[in-house]
Coordinates of C-alpha atoms and ligand atoms in Angstrom, one line a residue:
M290 CA -5.9 -48.4 -18.9
Q291 CA -6.1 -44.6 -19.4
K292 CA -9.3 -42.9 -20.5
I293 CA -8.5 -40.2 -23.1
H294 CA -10.0 -38.4 -26.1
L295 CA -8.5 -39.2 -29.4
L296 CA -8.5 -36.5 -32.0
H297 CA -7.9 -36.6 -35.8
Y298 CA -7.3 -33.5 -37.7
G299 CA -7.4 -34.8 -41.2
E300 CA -5.3 -33.8 -44.2
L301 CA -5.8 -30.1 -43.9
A302 CA -2.9 -30.0 -41.5
L303 CA -0.5 -31.1 -44.1
K304 CA -1.6 -28.6 -46.7
L305 CA -1.1 -25.7 -44.4
G306 CA 2.7 -26.3 -44.6
N307 CA 3.4 -25.4 -41.1
R308 CA 2.2 -28.4 -39.3
R309 CA 3.9 -27.7 -36.0
L310 CA 2.2 -24.3 -35.7
F311 CA -1.1 -25.9 -36.6
E312 CA -0.7 -28.5 -33.9
E313 CA 0.5 -26.2 -31.2
R314 CA -2.3 -23.8 -31.9
L315 CA -4.9 -26.6 -31.8
A316 CA -3.5 -27.8 -28.5
K317 CA -3.6 -24.3 -27.0
N318 CA -7.2 -23.8 -28.2
I319 CA -8.3 -27.1 -26.7
R320 CA -6.7 -26.3 -23.3
A321 CA -8.3 -22.8 -23.3
L322 CA -11.8 -24.1 -24.3
A323 CA -11.6 -26.9 -21.7
A324 CA -10.3 -24.6 -19.0
P325 CA -13.8 -24.1 -17.4
L326 CA -13.9 -27.9 -16.8
G327 CA -10.4 -28.2 -15.5
R328 CA -6.9 -28.9 -16.8
V329 CA -6.2 -31.1 -19.7
K330 CA -2.9 -32.3 -21.3
V331 CA -2.8 -32.4 -25.1
K332 CA -0.2 -34.7 -26.6
R333 CA 0.8 -35.0 -30.2
L334 CA 1.2 -38.5 -31.5
Y335 CA 2.1 -38.9 -35.2
G336 CA -0.7 -37.1 -37.0
R337 CA -3.2 -37.4 -34.2
M338 CA -3.6 -36.0 -30.7
V339 CA -4.8 -37.3 -27.4
V340 CA -6.4 -35.2 -24.7
V341 CA -5.8 -36.4 -21.2
P342 CA -7.8 -34.8 -18.3
E343 CA -5.5 -33.9 -15.5
T344 CA -8.2 -32.9 -13.1
D345 CA -11.6 -34.5 -12.4
M346 CA -14.0 -33.8 -15.2
D347 CA -17.0 -35.2 -16.9
D348 CA -16.1 -37.1 -20.1
G349 CA -19.4 -36.0 -21.8
E350 CA -18.7 -32.4 -21.0
L351 CA -15.2 -32.6 -22.4
A352 CA -16.6 -34.2 -25.6
L353 CA -19.0 -31.2 -25.9
V354 CA -16.0 -28.9 -25.7
L355 CA -14.3 -30.9 -28.4
D356 CA -17.4 -30.4 -30.6
R357 CA -16.6 -26.7 -30.6
V358 CA -12.9 -26.9 -31.5
F359 CA -12.1 -25.9 -35.1
G360 CA -9.6 -28.0 -36.9
L361 CA -10.8 -31.5 -35.8
A362 CA -12.0 -34.0 -38.4
Y363 CA -13.1 -36.5 -35.7
H364 CA -12.9 -37.0 -32.0
G365 CA -14.0 -39.7 -29.6
Q366 CA -13.4 -41.2 -26.3
A367 CA -10.7 -43.8 -26.3
Y368 CA -8.5 -45.9 -24.1
M369 CA -4.7 -45.9 -24.1
E370 CA -2.4 -48.7 -22.9
E371 CA 1.0 -50.1 -23.5
A372 CA 1.0 -51.9 -26.8
S373 CA 0.5 -55.6 -26.3
W374 CA -2.0 -58.2 -27.6
E375 CA -3.1 -59.0 -24.0
N376 CA -3.9 -55.4 -23.4
L377 CA -5.7 -55.1 -26.7
E378 CA -8.0 -58.0 -25.8
R379 CA -8.5 -56.9 -22.2
I380 CA -9.5 -53.3 -23.1
T381 CA -11.7 -54.4 -26.0
A382 CA -13.6 -56.8 -23.7
A383 CA -14.0 -54.0 -21.1
I384 CA -15.4 -51.3 -23.4
L385 CA -17.8 -53.3 -25.6
P386 CA -21.4 -52.7 -24.7
E387 CA -23.8 -55.4 -23.7
G388 CA -26.4 -56.5 -26.2
E389 CA -26.7 -57.6 -29.8
F390 CA -24.7 -55.6 -32.3
T391 CA -23.0 -56.0 -35.6
F392 CA -19.4 -54.8 -35.6
G393 CA -16.2 -54.3 -37.6
V394 CA -12.6 -53.8 -36.6
R395 CA -10.4 -51.1 -38.1
A396 CA -6.7 -51.0 -37.3
K397 CA -4.0 -48.5 -38.1
R398 CA -0.4 -49.0 -37.4
A399 CA 2.3 -46.4 -37.1
E400 CA 4.5 -48.7 -35.0
Q401 CA 7.2 -50.9 -36.4
T402 CA 7.6 -53.1 -33.4
W403 CA 4.0 -54.3 -33.4
P404 CA 4.3 -57.9 -34.5
K405 CA 1.1 -58.2 -36.6
G406 CA 0.1 -56.5 -39.8
R407 CA -2.9 -54.3 -40.1
G408 CA -5.2 -57.0 -41.7
E409 CA -4.0 -59.6 -39.3
T410 CA -4.7 -57.4 -36.3
E411 CA -8.2 -56.7 -37.6
R412 CA -9.0 -60.4 -38.3
E413 CA -7.7 -61.7 -35.0
L414 CA -9.3 -59.0 -32.9
G415 CA -12.5 -59.6 -34.9
A416 CA -12.3 -63.3 -34.1
F417 CA -11.8 -62.4 -30.4
V418 CA -15.0 -60.3 -30.4
V419 CA -17.0 -63.0 -32.1
G420 CA -15.8 -65.5 -29.5
L421 CA -16.6 -63.1 -26.7
R422 CA -19.9 -61.8 -27.7
G423 CA -21.1 -63.9 -30.6
W424 CA -21.7 -60.7 -32.7
K425 CA -21.9 -60.7 -36.5
V426 CA -19.2 -58.9 -38.5
N427 CA -20.4 -56.2 -40.9
L428 CA -17.7 -54.3 -42.7
T429 CA -19.9 -51.9 -44.6
N430 CA -22.2 -50.3 -42.0
P431 CA -21.8 -52.0 -38.6
D432 CA -23.4 -50.7 -35.4
I433 CA -20.0 -50.5 -33.8
W434 CA -16.6 -49.9 -35.3
V435 CA -13.9 -51.1 -33.0
Q436 CA -11.0 -48.8 -33.9
V437 CA -7.5 -49.7 -32.9
E438 CA -4.4 -47.5 -33.5
I439 CA -1.0 -48.6 -32.6
V440 CA 1.4 -45.8 -32.3
N441 CA 4.4 -44.9 -30.2
Q442 CA 4.4 -48.2 -28.4
K443 CA 0.8 -47.5 -27.2
I444 CA -2.5 -48.9 -28.3
L445 CA -5.4 -46.6 -28.6
I446 CA -8.8 -48.3 -28.7
S447 CA -12.1 -46.6 -29.3
I448 CA -15.7 -47.4 -30.3
E449 CA -16.7 -43.9 -30.8
K450 CA -15.9 -41.4 -33.6
K451 CA -17.8 -38.2 -33.7
P452 CA -17.4 -35.8 -36.6
G453 CA -15.5 -32.6 -35.6
L454 CA -16.1 -29.0 -36.7
R455 CA -13.3 -29.2 -39.3
G456 CA -11.9 -26.0 -40.6
L457 CA -8.6 -24.6 -39.4
P458 CA -7.6 -24.1 -35.7
Q459 CA -8.6 -20.7 -34.6
G460 CA -5.8 -18.2 -34.8
V461 CA -3.6 -19.8 -37.4
S462 CA -4.8 -17.4 -40.1
G463 CA -4.3 -14.2 -38.0
Q464 CA -6.8 -11.7 -36.6
V465 CA -9.8 -10.0 -38.3
M466 CA -12.3 -7.3 -37.2
A467 CA -15.9 -8.4 -37.8
L468 CA -18.6 -5.8 -38.2
F469 CA -21.2 -7.2 -36.0
S470 CA -24.9 -6.1 -36.1
G471 CA -27.7 -7.7 -34.2
G472 CA -28.8 -9.6 -37.3
I473 CA -28.5 -13.2 -38.5
D474 CA -25.8 -12.6 -41.1
S475 CA -22.9 -10.9 -39.4
P476 CA -22.4 -13.5 -36.6
A477 CA -22.6 -16.2 -39.2
A478 CA -20.0 -14.4 -41.2
A479 CA -17.7 -14.1 -38.2
F480 CA -18.2 -17.8 -37.5
A481 CA -17.3 -18.6 -41.1
M482 CA -14.0 -16.7 -40.7
M483 CA -13.4 -18.4 -37.4
S484 CA -13.6 -21.7 -39.2
R485 CA -10.9 -20.6 -41.5
G486 CA -8.5 -20.0 -38.6
C487 CA -9.2 -16.4 -37.9
H488 CA -9.2 -14.9 -34.4
I489 CA -12.2 -12.6 -34.3
H490 CA -12.5 -9.1 -32.9
A491 CA -16.0 -7.6 -33.1
I492 CA -17.2 -4.0 -33.6
H493 CA -20.8 -2.9 -33.2
F494 CA -22.3 0.5 -34.1
H495 CA -25.4 1.4 -32.1
S496 CA -27.7 4.4 -32.3
A497 CA -28.3 5.0 -28.6
P498 CA -30.3 6.9 -27.3
Y499 CA -32.5 6.2 -30.3
T500 CA -32.1 2.5 -30.0
S501 CA -32.6 0.5 -26.7
Q502 CA -30.1 -0.9 -24.3
E503 CA -31.6 -4.3 -25.1
S504 CA -30.4 -4.1 -28.7
Q505 CA -26.9 -3.6 -27.4
D506 CA -27.3 -6.4 -24.9
K507 CA -28.3 -8.6 -27.7
V508 CA -25.1 -7.9 -29.6
V509 CA -23.1 -8.8 -26.4
D510 CA -25.1 -12.1 -26.2
L511 CA -24.3 -12.9 -29.8
A512 CA -20.6 -12.3 -29.3
Q513 CA -20.8 -14.4 -26.1
A514 CA -22.3 -17.2 -28.1
L515 CA -19.2 -17.2 -30.3
V516 CA -16.9 -17.2 -27.3
R517 CA -17.9 -20.9 -27.0
F518 CA -15.7 -21.5 -30.0
Q519 CA -13.0 -18.8 -29.3
P520 CA -12.0 -18.5 -25.7
K521 CA -11.7 -14.7 -25.7
M522 CA -13.1 -11.9 -27.7
T523 CA -13.0 -8.1 -27.7
L524 CA -16.1 -6.3 -28.6
H525 CA -16.1 -2.6 -29.4
M526 CA -19.3 -0.7 -28.9
V527 CA -19.5 2.5 -31.0
A528 CA -22.0 5.3 -30.3
F529 CA -22.8 6.1 -33.8
A530 CA -25.9 8.3 -33.6
E531 CA -24.2 11.7 -33.7
L532 CA -22.4 10.8 -36.9
Q533 CA -25.6 9.4 -38.4
Q534 CA -27.4 12.6 -37.6
E535 CA -24.8 14.6 -39.4
I536 CA -25.2 12.4 -42.4
V537 CA -29.0 12.7 -42.2
K538 CA -28.8 16.5 -42.0
N539 CA -26.2 17.1 -44.7
T540 CA -26.5 14.5 -47.4
P541 CA -29.1 13.2 -49.9
Q542 CA -31.3 10.7 -48.2
Q543 CA -30.9 7.9 -50.8
F544 CA -27.2 7.7 -50.0
R545 CA -27.6 7.5 -46.2
V546 CA -27.0 3.8 -45.7
I547 CA -24.0 3.8 -48.0
L548 CA -22.5 6.8 -46.1
Y549 CA -23.2 5.1 -42.7
R550 CA -21.5 2.0 -44.0
R551 CA -18.5 4.0 -45.2
Y552 CA -18.1 5.6 -41.8
M553 CA -18.5 2.3 -40.1
L554 CA -15.7 0.9 -42.2
R555 CA -13.4 3.9 -41.5
I556 CA -13.9 3.5 -37.7
A557 CA -13.6 -0.3 -38.0
E558 CA -10.3 0.2 -39.9
I559 CA -8.9 2.4 -37.1
M560 CA -9.8 -0.2 -34.5
A561 CA -8.6 -3.1 -36.7
K562 CA -5.2 -1.6 -37.2
R563 CA -4.8 -0.9 -33.4
S564 CA -5.3 -4.6 -32.8
R565 CA -3.2 -5.8 -35.7
C566 CA -6.2 -7.2 -37.6
L567 CA -5.5 -7.9 -41.3
A568 CA -9.0 -7.6 -42.6
L569 CA -12.6 -6.5 -41.9
V570 CA -15.4 -9.0 -42.1
T571 CA -19.1 -8.2 -43.0
G572 CA -22.2 -10.3 -43.3
E573 CA -23.2 -9.1 -46.7
S574 CA -24.8 -11.4 -49.3
L575 CA -25.1 -10.1 -52.8
G576 CA -28.4 -8.6 -53.6
Q577 CA -30.0 -9.3 -50.3
V578 CA -31.0 -5.7 -49.6
A579 CA -30.5 -2.4 -51.5
S580 CA -27.2 -1.7 -49.9
Q581 CA -25.7 -5.0 -51.0
T582 CA -25.6 -4.6 -54.8
L583 CA -22.2 -4.8 -56.6
R584 CA -22.3 -1.1 -57.2
N585 CA -22.9 -0.2 -53.6
M586 CA -20.4 -2.7 -52.3
Q587 CA -17.9 -1.1 -54.5
T588 CA -18.6 2.4 -53.2
V589 CA -18.6 1.2 -49.7
D590 CA -15.3 -0.6 -50.2
A591 CA -13.7 2.6 -51.6
A592 CA -13.8 4.1 -48.1
T593 CA -11.0 2.0 -46.9
D594 CA -8.0 0.3 -48.4
M595 CA -8.2 -2.6 -46.0
L596 CA -9.1 -6.0 -47.2
I597 CA -12.8 -6.6 -46.7
L598 CA -13.9 -10.2 -46.4
R599 CA -17.6 -11.1 -47.1
P600 CA -17.7 -14.9 -46.5
L601 CA -21.5 -15.0 -47.2
V602 CA -21.5 -13.0 -50.4
G603 CA -22.4 -16.0 -52.6
T604 CA -24.8 -17.7 -50.2
D605 CA -28.5 -17.4 -49.7
K606 CA -30.6 -17.0 -46.5
E607 CA -31.1 -20.7 -46.1
D608 CA -27.3 -21.4 -46.1
I609 CA -26.8 -18.4 -43.8
T610 CA -29.5 -19.7 -41.4
K611 CA -27.8 -23.1 -41.3
M612 CA -24.5 -21.5 -40.5
A613 CA -26.0 -19.3 -37.8
K614 CA -27.7 -22.4 -36.2
K615 CA -24.3 -24.2 -36.2
A616 CA -22.8 -21.1 -34.5
G617 CA -25.6 -21.1 -32.0
T618 CA -26.4 -17.5 -32.8
F619 CA -29.6 -17.9 -34.8
D620 CA -32.0 -18.0 -31.8
I621 CA -30.5 -14.9 -30.4
S622 CA -30.5 -13.1 -33.7
I623 CA -34.2 -13.6 -34.3
L624 CA -35.2 -12.0 -31.0
P625 CA -37.0 -8.8 -31.9
H626 CA -35.0 -5.6 -31.6
E627 CA -34.8 -2.3 -33.5
D628 CA -31.8 -2.3 -35.8
C629 CA -32.1 1.4 -36.2
C630 CA -34.8 3.9 -35.7
S631 CA -37.0 5.0 -38.7
F632 CA -35.9 8.6 -38.9
L633 CA -32.3 7.5 -39.5
M634 CA -33.3 5.2 -42.3
P635 CA -34.0 6.5 -45.8
R636 CA -37.4 5.9 -47.4
K637 CA -35.9 4.9 -50.7
P638 CA -32.2 3.8 -50.5
A639 CA -30.2 3.9 -53.7
T640 CA -29.4 0.5 -55.2
R641 CA -26.7 1.9 -57.5
S642 CA -24.2 4.4 -56.4
R643 CA -21.1 5.8 -58.0
I644 CA -18.0 6.6 -56.1
F645 CA -17.9 10.2 -57.5
E646 CA -21.5 10.8 -56.3
I647 CA -20.8 9.5 -52.9
E648 CA -17.6 11.5 -52.6
K649 CA -19.5 14.5 -53.6
A650 CA -22.1 13.8 -50.9
E651 CA -19.4 13.5 -48.4
E652 CA -18.1 16.9 -49.2
G653 CA -21.2 18.3 -47.5
L654 CA -20.0 16.7 -44.3
D655 CA -17.6 18.2 -41.8
V656 CA -17.2 15.3 -39.4
E657 CA -13.4 14.7 -39.1
D658 CA -13.4 15.8 -35.4
L659 CA -16.7 14.0 -34.7
L660 CA -15.2 10.8 -36.2
W661 CA -12.2 11.0 -33.8
D662 CA -14.5 11.9 -30.8
T663 CA -16.6 8.8 -31.7
V664 CA -13.4 6.6 -31.8
R665 CA -12.4 8.0 -28.4
G666 CA -15.8 7.2 -27.0
I667 CA -15.7 3.6 -28.0
E668 CA -16.5 1.2 -25.1
T669 CA -14.5 -2.0 -25.3
I670 CA -15.8 -5.2 -23.7
Q671 CA -13.6 -8.2 -23.0
L672 CA -15.6 -11.4 -23.3
S673 CA -14.4 -14.8 -22.1
Ligands
ATP707 P1 -27.0 -8.6 -40.5 O1 -28.0 -9.8 -40.5 O2 -25.6 -9.0 -40.2 O3 -27.5 -7.5 -39.7 P2 -28.2 -7.5 -42.8 O4 -28.6 -8.4 -43.8 O5 -29.1 -6.8 -41.9 O6 -27.0 -8.1 -42.0 P3 -27.1 -4.9 -43.5 O7 -27.9 -4.2 -42.5 O8 -27.2 -4.3 -44.9 O9 -27.4 -6.4 -43.7 O10 -25.6 -4.9 -43.1 C1 -24.6 -5.5 -43.8 C2 -23.4 -5.8 -43.0 O11 -22.9 -4.5 -42.5 C3 -23.7 -6.6 -41.8 O12 -23.7 -7.9 -42.0 C4 -22.6 -6.2 -40.8 O13 -21.4 -6.8 -41.1 C5 -22.5 -4.7 -41.2 N1 -23.3 -3.9 -40.3 C6 -24.5 -3.4 -40.5 N2 -25.0 -2.7 -39.5 C7 -24.1 -2.7 -38.5 C8 -24.0 -2.3 -37.2 N3 -24.9 -1.6 -36.6 N4 -22.8 -2.5 -36.5 C9 -21.8 -3.2 -37.1 N5 -21.9 -3.7 -38.3 C10 -23.0 -3.5 -39.0
MG708 MG1 -28.8 -6.0 -40.1

């Protein structure tokens, strides 16, 4: 019998319309995320998939990789063998644990040549287990579900079914550029978009030399944490202090944050278009801070005509914290670091701004050349 991992991707696949693309992408992502362990083969089998290790690897570690694959409804270790009743009984006997348990059998059949019906298979295999172990049947909440799938002249048997990350396979929705600060929210936002099939590129604006190297390292660590879910990521580091200083010198202080944000978006847009990203992503949540009111979001948006996605806009800190913990970024985000230095931050930021006011404030700026110098100075890091 062959030890494999059995994957189910649920109905989402069908809704996407292009199922083949979905499956191919899922298989590619699994191979890439499992690459540090060794080589795996991913086979499609009528609405499910099996992962077969081709090099020596630890099953537990492979299961941990599958925990991080978007697009899976369930996964679990399973055994595959030629479809026959003898094989079914033999494998079942081999994989049942010792001890006292309640159990149930669930069978699925996508195979016309299998001689028994679904119910018949369940009852007869159940009777076999009772005879073998003396266990009690419980069909509502058993300790162990013995799951049998008969497909493509193979039987797949499993007593394990772990919930997957769900969502869509990474990459099926295209690429996006995530504005990535060192906070809790923006990595959670990037993770949310990953879960909807986006391949993430990240861009961070730092205020060196006014902020420390550690605050930049932290952003790299955050991006690295997300690389556990997406095999590769580009991270752009933008030296933003000079532009910020021009804004501080030449514009009303209450608009500073909005103006920073507008310039961040303009630079992010340039980088996004260079890597064929279709949208920008931010970690804003409505009303969380002064810069995140509807009025201010609107004035910030007006700086670019690119689509801006704010997956956290309708969520609160508790939801965001949960998401960040799931992404594995929370513990890194809460490490102390200076977001920005106090002289760059306004004492009293505006909570309402109008586009005409902001455009007027920008007239006091002559930063076109500086903007392009800033873009040329961007340092790009490839994470894998
Ligand atoms: P976060 O927890 O993501 O830092 P926040 O609650 O601190 O968010 P803001 O500082 O208002 O909120 O930032 C709003 C969004 O703007 C961030 O979620 C992020 O997408 C983007 N952003 C803010 N600062 C930066 C930065 N230095 N570099 C890149 N993006 C940034
Ligand atoms: Mg922040």
